[in-house]
mmCIF file of C-alpha atoms in Angstrom:
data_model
loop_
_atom_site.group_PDB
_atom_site.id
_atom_site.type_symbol
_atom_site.label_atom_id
_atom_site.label_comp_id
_atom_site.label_asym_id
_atom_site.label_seq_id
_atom_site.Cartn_x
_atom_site.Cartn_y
_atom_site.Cartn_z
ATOM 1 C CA UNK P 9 -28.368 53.500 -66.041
ATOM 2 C CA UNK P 10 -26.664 56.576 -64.567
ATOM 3 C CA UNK P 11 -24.499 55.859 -61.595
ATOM 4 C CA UNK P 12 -25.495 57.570 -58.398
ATOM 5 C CA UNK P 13 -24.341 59.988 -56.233
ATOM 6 C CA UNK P 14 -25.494 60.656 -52.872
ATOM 7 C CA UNK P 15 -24.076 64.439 -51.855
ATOM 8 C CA UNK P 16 -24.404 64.694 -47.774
ATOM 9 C CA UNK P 17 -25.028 68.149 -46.466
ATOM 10 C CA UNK P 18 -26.782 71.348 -48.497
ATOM 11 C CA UNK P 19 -24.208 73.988 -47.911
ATOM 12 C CA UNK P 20 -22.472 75.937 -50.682
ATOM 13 C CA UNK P 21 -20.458 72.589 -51.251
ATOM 14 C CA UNK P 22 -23.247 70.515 -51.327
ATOM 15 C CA UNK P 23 -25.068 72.982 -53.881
ATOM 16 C CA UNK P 24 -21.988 73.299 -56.538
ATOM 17 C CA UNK P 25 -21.634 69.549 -55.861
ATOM 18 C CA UNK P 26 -24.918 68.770 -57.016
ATOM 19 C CA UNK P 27 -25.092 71.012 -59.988
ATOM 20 C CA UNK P 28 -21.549 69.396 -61.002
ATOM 21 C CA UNK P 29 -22.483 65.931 -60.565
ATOM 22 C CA UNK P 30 -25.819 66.161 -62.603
ATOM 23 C CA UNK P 31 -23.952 68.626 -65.349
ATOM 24 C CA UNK P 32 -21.983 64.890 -66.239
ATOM 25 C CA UNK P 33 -24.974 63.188 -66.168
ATOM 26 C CA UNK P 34 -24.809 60.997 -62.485
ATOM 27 C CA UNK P 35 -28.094 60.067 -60.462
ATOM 28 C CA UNK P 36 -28.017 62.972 -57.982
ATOM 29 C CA UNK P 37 -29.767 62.592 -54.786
ATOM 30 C CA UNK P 38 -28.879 65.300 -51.822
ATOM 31 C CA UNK P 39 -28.924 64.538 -48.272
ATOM 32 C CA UNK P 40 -30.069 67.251 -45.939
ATOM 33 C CA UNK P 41 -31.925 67.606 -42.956
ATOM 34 C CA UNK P 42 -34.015 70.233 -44.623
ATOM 35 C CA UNK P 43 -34.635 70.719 -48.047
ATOM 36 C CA UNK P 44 -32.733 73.533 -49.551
ATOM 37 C CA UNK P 45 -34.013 76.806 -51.078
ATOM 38 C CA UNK P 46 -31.940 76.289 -54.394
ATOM 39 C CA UNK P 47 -32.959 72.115 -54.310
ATOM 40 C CA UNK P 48 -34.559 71.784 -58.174
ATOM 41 C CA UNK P 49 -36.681 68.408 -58.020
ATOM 42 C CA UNK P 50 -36.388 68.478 -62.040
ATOM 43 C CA UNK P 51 -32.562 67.969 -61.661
ATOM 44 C CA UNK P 52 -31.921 65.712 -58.253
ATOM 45 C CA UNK P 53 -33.803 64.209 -55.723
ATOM 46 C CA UNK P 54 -33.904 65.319 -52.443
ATOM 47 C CA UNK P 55 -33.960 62.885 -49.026
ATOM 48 C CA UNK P 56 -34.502 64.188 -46.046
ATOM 49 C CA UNK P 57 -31.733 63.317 -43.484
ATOM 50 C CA UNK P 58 -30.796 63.097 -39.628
ATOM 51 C CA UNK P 59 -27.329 62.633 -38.829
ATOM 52 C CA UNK P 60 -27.841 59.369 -35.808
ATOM 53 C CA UNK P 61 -31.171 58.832 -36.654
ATOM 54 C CA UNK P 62 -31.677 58.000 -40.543
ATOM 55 C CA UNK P 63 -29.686 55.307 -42.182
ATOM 56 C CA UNK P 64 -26.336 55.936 -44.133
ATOM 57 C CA UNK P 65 -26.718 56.663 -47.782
ATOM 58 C CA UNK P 66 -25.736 54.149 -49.850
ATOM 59 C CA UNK P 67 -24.695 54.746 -53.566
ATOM 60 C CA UNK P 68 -22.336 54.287 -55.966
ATOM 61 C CA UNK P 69 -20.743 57.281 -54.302
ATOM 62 C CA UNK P 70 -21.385 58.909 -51.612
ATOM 63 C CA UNK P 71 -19.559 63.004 -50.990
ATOM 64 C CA UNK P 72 -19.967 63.630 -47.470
ATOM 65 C CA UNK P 73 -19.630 67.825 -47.085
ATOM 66 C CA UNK P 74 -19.957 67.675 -43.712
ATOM 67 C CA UNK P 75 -19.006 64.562 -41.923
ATOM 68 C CA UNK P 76 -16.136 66.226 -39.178
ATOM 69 C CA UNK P 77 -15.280 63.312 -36.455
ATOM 70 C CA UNK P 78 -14.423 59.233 -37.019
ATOM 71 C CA UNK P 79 -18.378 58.392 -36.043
ATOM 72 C CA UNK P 80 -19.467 60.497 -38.808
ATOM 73 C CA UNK P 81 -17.586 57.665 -41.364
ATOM 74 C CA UNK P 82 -18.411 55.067 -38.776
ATOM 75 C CA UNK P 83 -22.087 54.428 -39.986
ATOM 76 C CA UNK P 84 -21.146 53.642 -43.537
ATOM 77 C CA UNK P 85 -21.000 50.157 -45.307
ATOM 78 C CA UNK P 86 -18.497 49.469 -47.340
ATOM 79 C CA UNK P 87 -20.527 47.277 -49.024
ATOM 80 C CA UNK P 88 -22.871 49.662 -50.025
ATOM 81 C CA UNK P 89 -20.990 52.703 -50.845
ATOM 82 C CA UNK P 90 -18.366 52.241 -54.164
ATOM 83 C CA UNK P 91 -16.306 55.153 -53.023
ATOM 84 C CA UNK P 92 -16.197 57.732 -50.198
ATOM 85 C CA UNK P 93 -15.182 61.019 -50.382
ATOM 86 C CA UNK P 94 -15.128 63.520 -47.937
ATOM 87 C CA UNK P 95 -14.312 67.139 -47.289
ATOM 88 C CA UNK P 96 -11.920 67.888 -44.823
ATOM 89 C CA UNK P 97 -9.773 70.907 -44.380
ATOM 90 C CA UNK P 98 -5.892 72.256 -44.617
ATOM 91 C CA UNK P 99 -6.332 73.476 -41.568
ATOM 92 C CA UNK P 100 -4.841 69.861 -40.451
ATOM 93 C CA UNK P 101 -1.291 71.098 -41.684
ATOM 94 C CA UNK P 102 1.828 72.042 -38.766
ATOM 95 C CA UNK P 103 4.724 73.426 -39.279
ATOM 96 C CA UNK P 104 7.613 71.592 -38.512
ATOM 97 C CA UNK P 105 7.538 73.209 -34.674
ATOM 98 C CA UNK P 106 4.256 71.756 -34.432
ATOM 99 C CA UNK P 107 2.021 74.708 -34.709
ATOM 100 C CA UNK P 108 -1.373 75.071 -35.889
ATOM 101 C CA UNK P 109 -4.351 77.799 -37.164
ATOM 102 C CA UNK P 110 -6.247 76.100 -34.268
ATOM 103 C CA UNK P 111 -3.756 77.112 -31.558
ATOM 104 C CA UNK P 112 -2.076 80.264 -32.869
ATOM 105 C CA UNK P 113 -3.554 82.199 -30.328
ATOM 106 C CA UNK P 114 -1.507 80.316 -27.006
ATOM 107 C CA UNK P 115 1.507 78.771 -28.995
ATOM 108 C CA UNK P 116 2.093 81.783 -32.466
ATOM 109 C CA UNK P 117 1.090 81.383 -35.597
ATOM 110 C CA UNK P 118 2.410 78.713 -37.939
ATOM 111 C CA UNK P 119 5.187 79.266 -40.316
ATOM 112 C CA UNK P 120 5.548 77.359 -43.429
ATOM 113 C CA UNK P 121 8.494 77.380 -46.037
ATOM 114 C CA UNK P 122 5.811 77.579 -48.969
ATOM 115 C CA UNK P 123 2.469 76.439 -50.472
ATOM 116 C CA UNK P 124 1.717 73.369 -48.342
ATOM 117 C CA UNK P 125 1.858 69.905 -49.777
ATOM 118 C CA UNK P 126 -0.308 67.141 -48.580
ATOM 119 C CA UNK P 127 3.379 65.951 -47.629
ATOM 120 C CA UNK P 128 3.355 67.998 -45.036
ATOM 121 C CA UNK P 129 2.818 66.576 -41.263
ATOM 122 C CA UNK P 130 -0.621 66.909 -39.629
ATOM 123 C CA UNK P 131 -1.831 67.255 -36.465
ATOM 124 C CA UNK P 132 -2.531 64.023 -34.099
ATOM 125 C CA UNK P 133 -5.906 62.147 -34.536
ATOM 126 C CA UNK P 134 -8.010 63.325 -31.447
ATOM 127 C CA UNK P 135 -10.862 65.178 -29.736
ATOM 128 C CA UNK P 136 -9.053 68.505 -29.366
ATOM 129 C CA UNK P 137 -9.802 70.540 -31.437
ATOM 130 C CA UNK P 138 -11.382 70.768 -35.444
ATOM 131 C CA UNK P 139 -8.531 69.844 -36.855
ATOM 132 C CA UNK P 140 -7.596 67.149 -34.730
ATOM 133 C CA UNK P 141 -10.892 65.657 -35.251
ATOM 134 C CA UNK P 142 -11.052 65.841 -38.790
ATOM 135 C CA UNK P 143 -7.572 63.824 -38.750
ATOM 136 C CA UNK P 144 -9.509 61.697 -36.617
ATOM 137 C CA UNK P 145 -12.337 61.086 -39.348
ATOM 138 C CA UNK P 146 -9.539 61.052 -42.154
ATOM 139 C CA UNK P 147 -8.184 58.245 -40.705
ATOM 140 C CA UNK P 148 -11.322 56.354 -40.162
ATOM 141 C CA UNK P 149 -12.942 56.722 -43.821
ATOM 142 C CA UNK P 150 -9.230 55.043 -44.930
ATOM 143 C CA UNK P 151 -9.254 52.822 -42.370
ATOM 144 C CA UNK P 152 -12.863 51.762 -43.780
ATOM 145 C CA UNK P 153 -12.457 52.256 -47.528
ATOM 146 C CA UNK P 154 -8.928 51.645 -48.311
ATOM 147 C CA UNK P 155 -8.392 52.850 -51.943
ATOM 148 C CA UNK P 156 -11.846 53.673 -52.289
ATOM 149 C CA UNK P 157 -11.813 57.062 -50.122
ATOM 150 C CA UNK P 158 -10.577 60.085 -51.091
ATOM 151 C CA UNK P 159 -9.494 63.142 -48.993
ATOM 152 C CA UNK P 160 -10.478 66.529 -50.420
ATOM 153 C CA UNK P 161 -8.411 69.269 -48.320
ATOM 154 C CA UNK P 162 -10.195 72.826 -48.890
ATOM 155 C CA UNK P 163 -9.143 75.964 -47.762
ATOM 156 C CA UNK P 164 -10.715 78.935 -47.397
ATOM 157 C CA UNK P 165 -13.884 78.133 -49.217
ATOM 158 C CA UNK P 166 -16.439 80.621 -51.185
ATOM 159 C CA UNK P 167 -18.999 80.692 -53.410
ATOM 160 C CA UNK P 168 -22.939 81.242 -53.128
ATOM 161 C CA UNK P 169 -24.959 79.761 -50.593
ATOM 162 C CA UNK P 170 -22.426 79.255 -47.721
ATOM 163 C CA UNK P 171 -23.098 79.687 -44.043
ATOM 164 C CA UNK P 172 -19.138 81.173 -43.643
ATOM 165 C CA UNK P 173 -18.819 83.865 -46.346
ATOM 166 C CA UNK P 174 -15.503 85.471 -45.387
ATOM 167 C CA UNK P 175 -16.349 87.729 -48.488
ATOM 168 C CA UNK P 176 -19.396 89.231 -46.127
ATOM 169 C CA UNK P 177 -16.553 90.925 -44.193
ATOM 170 C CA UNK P 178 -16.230 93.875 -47.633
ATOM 171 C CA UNK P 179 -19.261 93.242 -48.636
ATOM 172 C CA UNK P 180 -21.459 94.582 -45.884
ATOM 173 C CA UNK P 181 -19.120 97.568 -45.375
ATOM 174 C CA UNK P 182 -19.852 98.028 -48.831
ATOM 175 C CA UNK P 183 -23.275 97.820 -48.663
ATOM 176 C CA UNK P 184 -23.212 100.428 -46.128
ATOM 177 C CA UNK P 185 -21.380 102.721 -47.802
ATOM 178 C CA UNK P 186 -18.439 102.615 -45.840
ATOM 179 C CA UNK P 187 -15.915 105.160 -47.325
ATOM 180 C CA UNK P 188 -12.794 103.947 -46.117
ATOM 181 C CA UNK P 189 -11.892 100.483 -45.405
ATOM 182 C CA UNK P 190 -8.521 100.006 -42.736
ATOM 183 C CA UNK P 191 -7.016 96.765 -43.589
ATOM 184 C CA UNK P 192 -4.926 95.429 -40.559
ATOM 185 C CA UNK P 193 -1.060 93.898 -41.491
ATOM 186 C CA UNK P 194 -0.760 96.498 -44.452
ATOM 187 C CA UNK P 195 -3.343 94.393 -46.317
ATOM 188 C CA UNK P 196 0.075 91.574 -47.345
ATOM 189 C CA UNK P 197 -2.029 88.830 -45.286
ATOM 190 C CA UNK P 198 -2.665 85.827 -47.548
ATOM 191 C CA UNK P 199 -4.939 82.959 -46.481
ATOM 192 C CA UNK P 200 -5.267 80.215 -49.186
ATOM 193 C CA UNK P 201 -8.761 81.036 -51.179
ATOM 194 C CA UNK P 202 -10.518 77.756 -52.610
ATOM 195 C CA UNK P 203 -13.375 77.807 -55.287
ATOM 196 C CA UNK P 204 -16.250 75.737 -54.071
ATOM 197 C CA UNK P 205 -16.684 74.850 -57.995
ATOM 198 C CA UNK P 206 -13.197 73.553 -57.950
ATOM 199 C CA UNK P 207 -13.995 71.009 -55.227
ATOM 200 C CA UNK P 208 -17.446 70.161 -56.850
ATOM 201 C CA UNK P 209 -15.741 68.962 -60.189
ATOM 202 C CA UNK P 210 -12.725 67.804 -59.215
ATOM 203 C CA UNK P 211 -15.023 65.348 -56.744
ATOM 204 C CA UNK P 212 -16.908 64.082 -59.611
ATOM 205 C CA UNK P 213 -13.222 63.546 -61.455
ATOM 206 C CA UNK P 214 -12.372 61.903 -58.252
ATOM 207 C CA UNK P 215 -15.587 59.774 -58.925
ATOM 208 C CA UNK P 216 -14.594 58.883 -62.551
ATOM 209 C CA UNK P 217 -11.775 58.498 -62.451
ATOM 210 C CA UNK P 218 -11.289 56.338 -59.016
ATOM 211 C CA UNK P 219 -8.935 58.830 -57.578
ATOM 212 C CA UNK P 220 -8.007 58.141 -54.076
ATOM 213 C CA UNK P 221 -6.017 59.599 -51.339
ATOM 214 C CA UNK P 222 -5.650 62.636 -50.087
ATOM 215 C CA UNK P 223 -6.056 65.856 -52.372
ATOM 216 C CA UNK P 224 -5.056 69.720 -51.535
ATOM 217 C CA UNK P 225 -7.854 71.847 -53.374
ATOM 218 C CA UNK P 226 -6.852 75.419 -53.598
ATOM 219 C CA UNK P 227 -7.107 78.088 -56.120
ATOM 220 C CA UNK P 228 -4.603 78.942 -58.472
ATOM 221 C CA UNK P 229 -2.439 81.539 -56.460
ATOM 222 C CA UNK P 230 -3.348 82.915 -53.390
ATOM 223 C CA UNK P 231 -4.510 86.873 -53.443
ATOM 224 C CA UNK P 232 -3.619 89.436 -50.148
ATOM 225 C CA UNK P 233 -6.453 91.060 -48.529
ATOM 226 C CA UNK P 234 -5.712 93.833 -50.543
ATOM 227 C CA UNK P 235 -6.159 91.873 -53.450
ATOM 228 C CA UNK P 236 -9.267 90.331 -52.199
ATOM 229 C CA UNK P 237 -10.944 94.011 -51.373
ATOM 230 C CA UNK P 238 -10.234 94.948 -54.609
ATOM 231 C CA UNK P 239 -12.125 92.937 -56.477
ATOM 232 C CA UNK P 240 -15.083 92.593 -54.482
ATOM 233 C CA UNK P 241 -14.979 96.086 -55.000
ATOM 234 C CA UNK P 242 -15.685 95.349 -58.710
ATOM 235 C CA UNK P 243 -19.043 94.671 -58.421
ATOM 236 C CA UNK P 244 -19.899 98.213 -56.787
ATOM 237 C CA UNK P 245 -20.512 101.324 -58.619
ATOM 238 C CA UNK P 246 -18.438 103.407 -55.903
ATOM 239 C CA UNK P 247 -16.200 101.216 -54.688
ATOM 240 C CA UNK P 248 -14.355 102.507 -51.019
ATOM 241 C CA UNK P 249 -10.921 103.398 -50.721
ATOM 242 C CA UNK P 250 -8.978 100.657 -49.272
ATOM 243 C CA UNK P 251 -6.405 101.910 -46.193
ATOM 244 C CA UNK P 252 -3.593 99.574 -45.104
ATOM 245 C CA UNK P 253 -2.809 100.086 -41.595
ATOM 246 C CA UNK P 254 0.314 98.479 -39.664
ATOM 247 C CA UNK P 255 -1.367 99.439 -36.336
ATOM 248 C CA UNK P 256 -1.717 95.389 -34.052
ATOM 249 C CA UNK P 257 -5.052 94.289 -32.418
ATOM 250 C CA UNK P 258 -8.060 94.287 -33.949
ATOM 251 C CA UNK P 259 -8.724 96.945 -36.323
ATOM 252 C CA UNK P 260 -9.249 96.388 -39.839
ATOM 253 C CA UNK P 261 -8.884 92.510 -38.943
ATOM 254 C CA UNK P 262 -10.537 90.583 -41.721
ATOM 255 C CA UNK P 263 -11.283 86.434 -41.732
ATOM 256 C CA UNK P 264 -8.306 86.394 -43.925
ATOM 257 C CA UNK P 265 -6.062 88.567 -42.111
ATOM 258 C CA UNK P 266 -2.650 86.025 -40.862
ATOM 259 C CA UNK P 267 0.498 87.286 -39.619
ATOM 260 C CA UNK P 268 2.254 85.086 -41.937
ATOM 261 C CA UNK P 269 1.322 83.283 -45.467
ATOM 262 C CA UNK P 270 -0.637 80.586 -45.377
ATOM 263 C CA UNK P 271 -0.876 78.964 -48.628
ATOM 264 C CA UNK P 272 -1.503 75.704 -49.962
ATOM 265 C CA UNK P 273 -0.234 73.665 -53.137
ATOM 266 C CA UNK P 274 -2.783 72.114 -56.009
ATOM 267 C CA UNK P 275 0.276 70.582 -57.671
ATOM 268 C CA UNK P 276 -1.376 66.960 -56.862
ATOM 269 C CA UNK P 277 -4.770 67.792 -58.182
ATOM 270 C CA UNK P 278 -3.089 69.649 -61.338
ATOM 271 C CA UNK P 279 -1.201 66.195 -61.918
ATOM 272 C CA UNK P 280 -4.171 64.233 -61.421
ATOM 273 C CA UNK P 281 -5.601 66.134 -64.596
ATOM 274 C CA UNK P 282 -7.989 69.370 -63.142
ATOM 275 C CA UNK P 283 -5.591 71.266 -65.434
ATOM 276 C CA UNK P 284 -7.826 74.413 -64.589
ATOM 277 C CA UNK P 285 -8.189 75.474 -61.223
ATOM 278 C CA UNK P 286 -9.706 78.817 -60.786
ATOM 279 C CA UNK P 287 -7.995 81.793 -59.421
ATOM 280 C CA UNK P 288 -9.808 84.237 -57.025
ATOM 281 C CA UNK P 289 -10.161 86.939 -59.068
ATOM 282 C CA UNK P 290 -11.967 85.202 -61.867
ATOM 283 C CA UNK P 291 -14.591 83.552 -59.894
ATOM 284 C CA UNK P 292 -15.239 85.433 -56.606
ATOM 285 C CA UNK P 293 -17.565 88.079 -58.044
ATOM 286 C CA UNK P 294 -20.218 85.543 -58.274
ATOM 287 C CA UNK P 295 -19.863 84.895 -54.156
ATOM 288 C CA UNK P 296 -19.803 88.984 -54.084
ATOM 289 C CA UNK P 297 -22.921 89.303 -56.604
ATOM 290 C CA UNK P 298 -25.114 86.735 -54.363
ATOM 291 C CA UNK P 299 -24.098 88.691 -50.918
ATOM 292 C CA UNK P 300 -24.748 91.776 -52.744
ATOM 293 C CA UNK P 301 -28.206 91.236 -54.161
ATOM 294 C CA UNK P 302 -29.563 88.764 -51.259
ATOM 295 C CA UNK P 303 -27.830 90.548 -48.068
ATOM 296 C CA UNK P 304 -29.598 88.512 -45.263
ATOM 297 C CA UNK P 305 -32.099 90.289 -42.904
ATOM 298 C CA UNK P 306 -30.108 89.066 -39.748
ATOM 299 C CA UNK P 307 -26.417 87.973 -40.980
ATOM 300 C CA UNK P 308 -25.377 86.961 -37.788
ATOM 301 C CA UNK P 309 -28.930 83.979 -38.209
ATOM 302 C CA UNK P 310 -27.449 83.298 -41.780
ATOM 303 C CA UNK P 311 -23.943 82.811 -41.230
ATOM 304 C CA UNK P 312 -23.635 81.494 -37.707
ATOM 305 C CA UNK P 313 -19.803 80.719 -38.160
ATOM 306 C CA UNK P 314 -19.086 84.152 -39.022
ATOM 307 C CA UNK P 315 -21.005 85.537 -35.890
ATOM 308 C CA UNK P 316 -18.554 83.243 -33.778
ATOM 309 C CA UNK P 317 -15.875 84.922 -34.529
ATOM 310 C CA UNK P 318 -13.953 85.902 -31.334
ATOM 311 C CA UNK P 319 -13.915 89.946 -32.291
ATOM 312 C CA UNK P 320 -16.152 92.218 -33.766
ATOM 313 C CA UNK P 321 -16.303 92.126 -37.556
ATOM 314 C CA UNK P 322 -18.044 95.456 -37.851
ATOM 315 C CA UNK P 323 -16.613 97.955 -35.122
ATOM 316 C CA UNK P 324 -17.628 100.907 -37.815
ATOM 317 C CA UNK P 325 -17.309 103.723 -34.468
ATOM 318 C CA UNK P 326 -13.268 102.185 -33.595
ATOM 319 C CA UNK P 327 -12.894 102.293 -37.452
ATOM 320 C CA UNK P 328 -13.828 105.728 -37.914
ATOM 321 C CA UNK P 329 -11.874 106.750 -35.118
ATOM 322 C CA UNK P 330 -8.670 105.353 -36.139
ATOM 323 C CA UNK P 331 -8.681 107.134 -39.509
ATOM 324 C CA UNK P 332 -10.322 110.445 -38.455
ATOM 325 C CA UNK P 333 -6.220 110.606 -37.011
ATOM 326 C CA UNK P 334 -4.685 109.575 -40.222
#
């Protein structure tokens, strides 16, 4: 009998996830409260699912995509579930003065030495803030599961189907046939890129192999915004010309645009035998190719997290009049 996999949550992780898991041959059954547009009944079974009002999954394991406080690990059974693992993010990670991404704005951005090891100190366990919460739930699913949980620490995740595509940012401006593209910080900003396929099959490693603890998973490398523009750029016939501007506030401020590197280490998952991790360059373009061809009627519906960004993403009139001066 195939061993079984319950996948919680039908976001882009949830969707490479299952594809992953049933391309080595597990029992695949996803757990969403609606079913998803790219579910395939031929391949897994779907189960519809309420967080506080529907049971717990139970299975031989059970990813969780989206659990993000202690009472989401809470309602779990050991006894029912052979191993946990759940997605949280590197945005847990200070520096060594205590700073965070989640309060750059009041206290300055963090600075780290390097790509950030999962030896580096986190943030309290608390109800402050995202990243203080998803200590909070890191903590519990050990607490719960002992060697039988495992930590997946993404960064900035893409791939098809998310709700957060940073990569919408070019795309769009693309789409509309935006010339000339200012990049804020010179373009040099690098925020730590993660393949959503990287997390997908190094989770079902996880699962066969009985990894546990906590796991960075982060491309191969990290690309600038430059970098990034460029080859999302690839996949248009006339691509813009990108402008790097040193001018502060908010033009030309992309989702990936930091006043210093952050960057994030995959030595541990390299060592625990996903000898491949992707780098951005070779896999983005599919991410680009489904924004591209299936540009959503209403992005800011689509991708709610990008429409709460505190700025606006796509100030085309403050853009043009910047570089009408250049």
């Amino acid at each position: 009998m195939a061993r079984s996999v319950a996948i919680v949550g039908a976001g882009q992780i949830g969707f490479a996830a299952a594809f992953a898991f049933r391309d080595r041959g597990w029992d695949v059954c996803v757990y969403a409260r609606s079913k998803p547009q790219w579910h395939d009944r031929l391949l897994f079974r779907f189960k519809p699912h309420t967080l506080g009002n529907d049971p717990a999954p139970a299975a031989d394991v059970v990813l969780d995509t989206i659990a993000f406080d202690a009472e989401d690990i809470e309602r779990y059974d050991p006894e029912t579930v052979g191993r946990l693992i759940v997605i949280s993010s590197a945005s847990v990670y200070r520096d060594d003065e205590g700073r965070t991404l989640d309060e750059a704005a009041q206290n300055g951005f963090p600075d780290f030495s390097g790509p950030i090891t999962e030896e580096q100190a986190t943030v309290a366990p608390g109800p402050d803030t995202y990243s203080t919460r998803k200590v909070r739930m890191e903590n519990k699913a050990l607490e719960l599961f002992g060697d039988r949980a495992t930590i997946l620490r993404p960064c900035a995740i893409y791939g098809p189907w998310s709700r957060h595509p940073r990569e919408w940012w070019f795309v769009k401006r693309m789409l509309d046939e935006r010339r000339r593209i200012p990049l804020i910080h010179g373009g040099r900003s690098q925020f730590q890129t993660t393949d959503v396929n990287d997390i997908a099959y190094f989770a079902v490693d996880v699962a066969e192999q009985g990894l546990s603890g906590i796991y960075n998973v982060a491309d191969e490398g990290c690309p600038t915004v430059l970098e990034i523009g460029e080859v999302l750029g690839w996949g248009f016939d006339n691509p813009p010309e990108l402008v790097p501007v040193e001018a502060s506030g908010l033009l030309g401020r992309t989702p990936w645009s930091v006043e210093k590197p952050f960057t994030v280490s995959n030595t541990k998952m390299i060592a625990a035998g996903y000898d491949s991790p992707s780098t951005y360059g070779s896999r983005v373009l599919m991410a680009g190719e489904w924004l591209r061809d299936f540009p959503p009627a209403d992005w800011r519906a689509s991708f709610p997290q990008l429409a709460a960004y505190p700025w606006g993403l796509f100030d085309y009139a403050a853009e043009d009049a910047y570089l009408e001066k250049l």
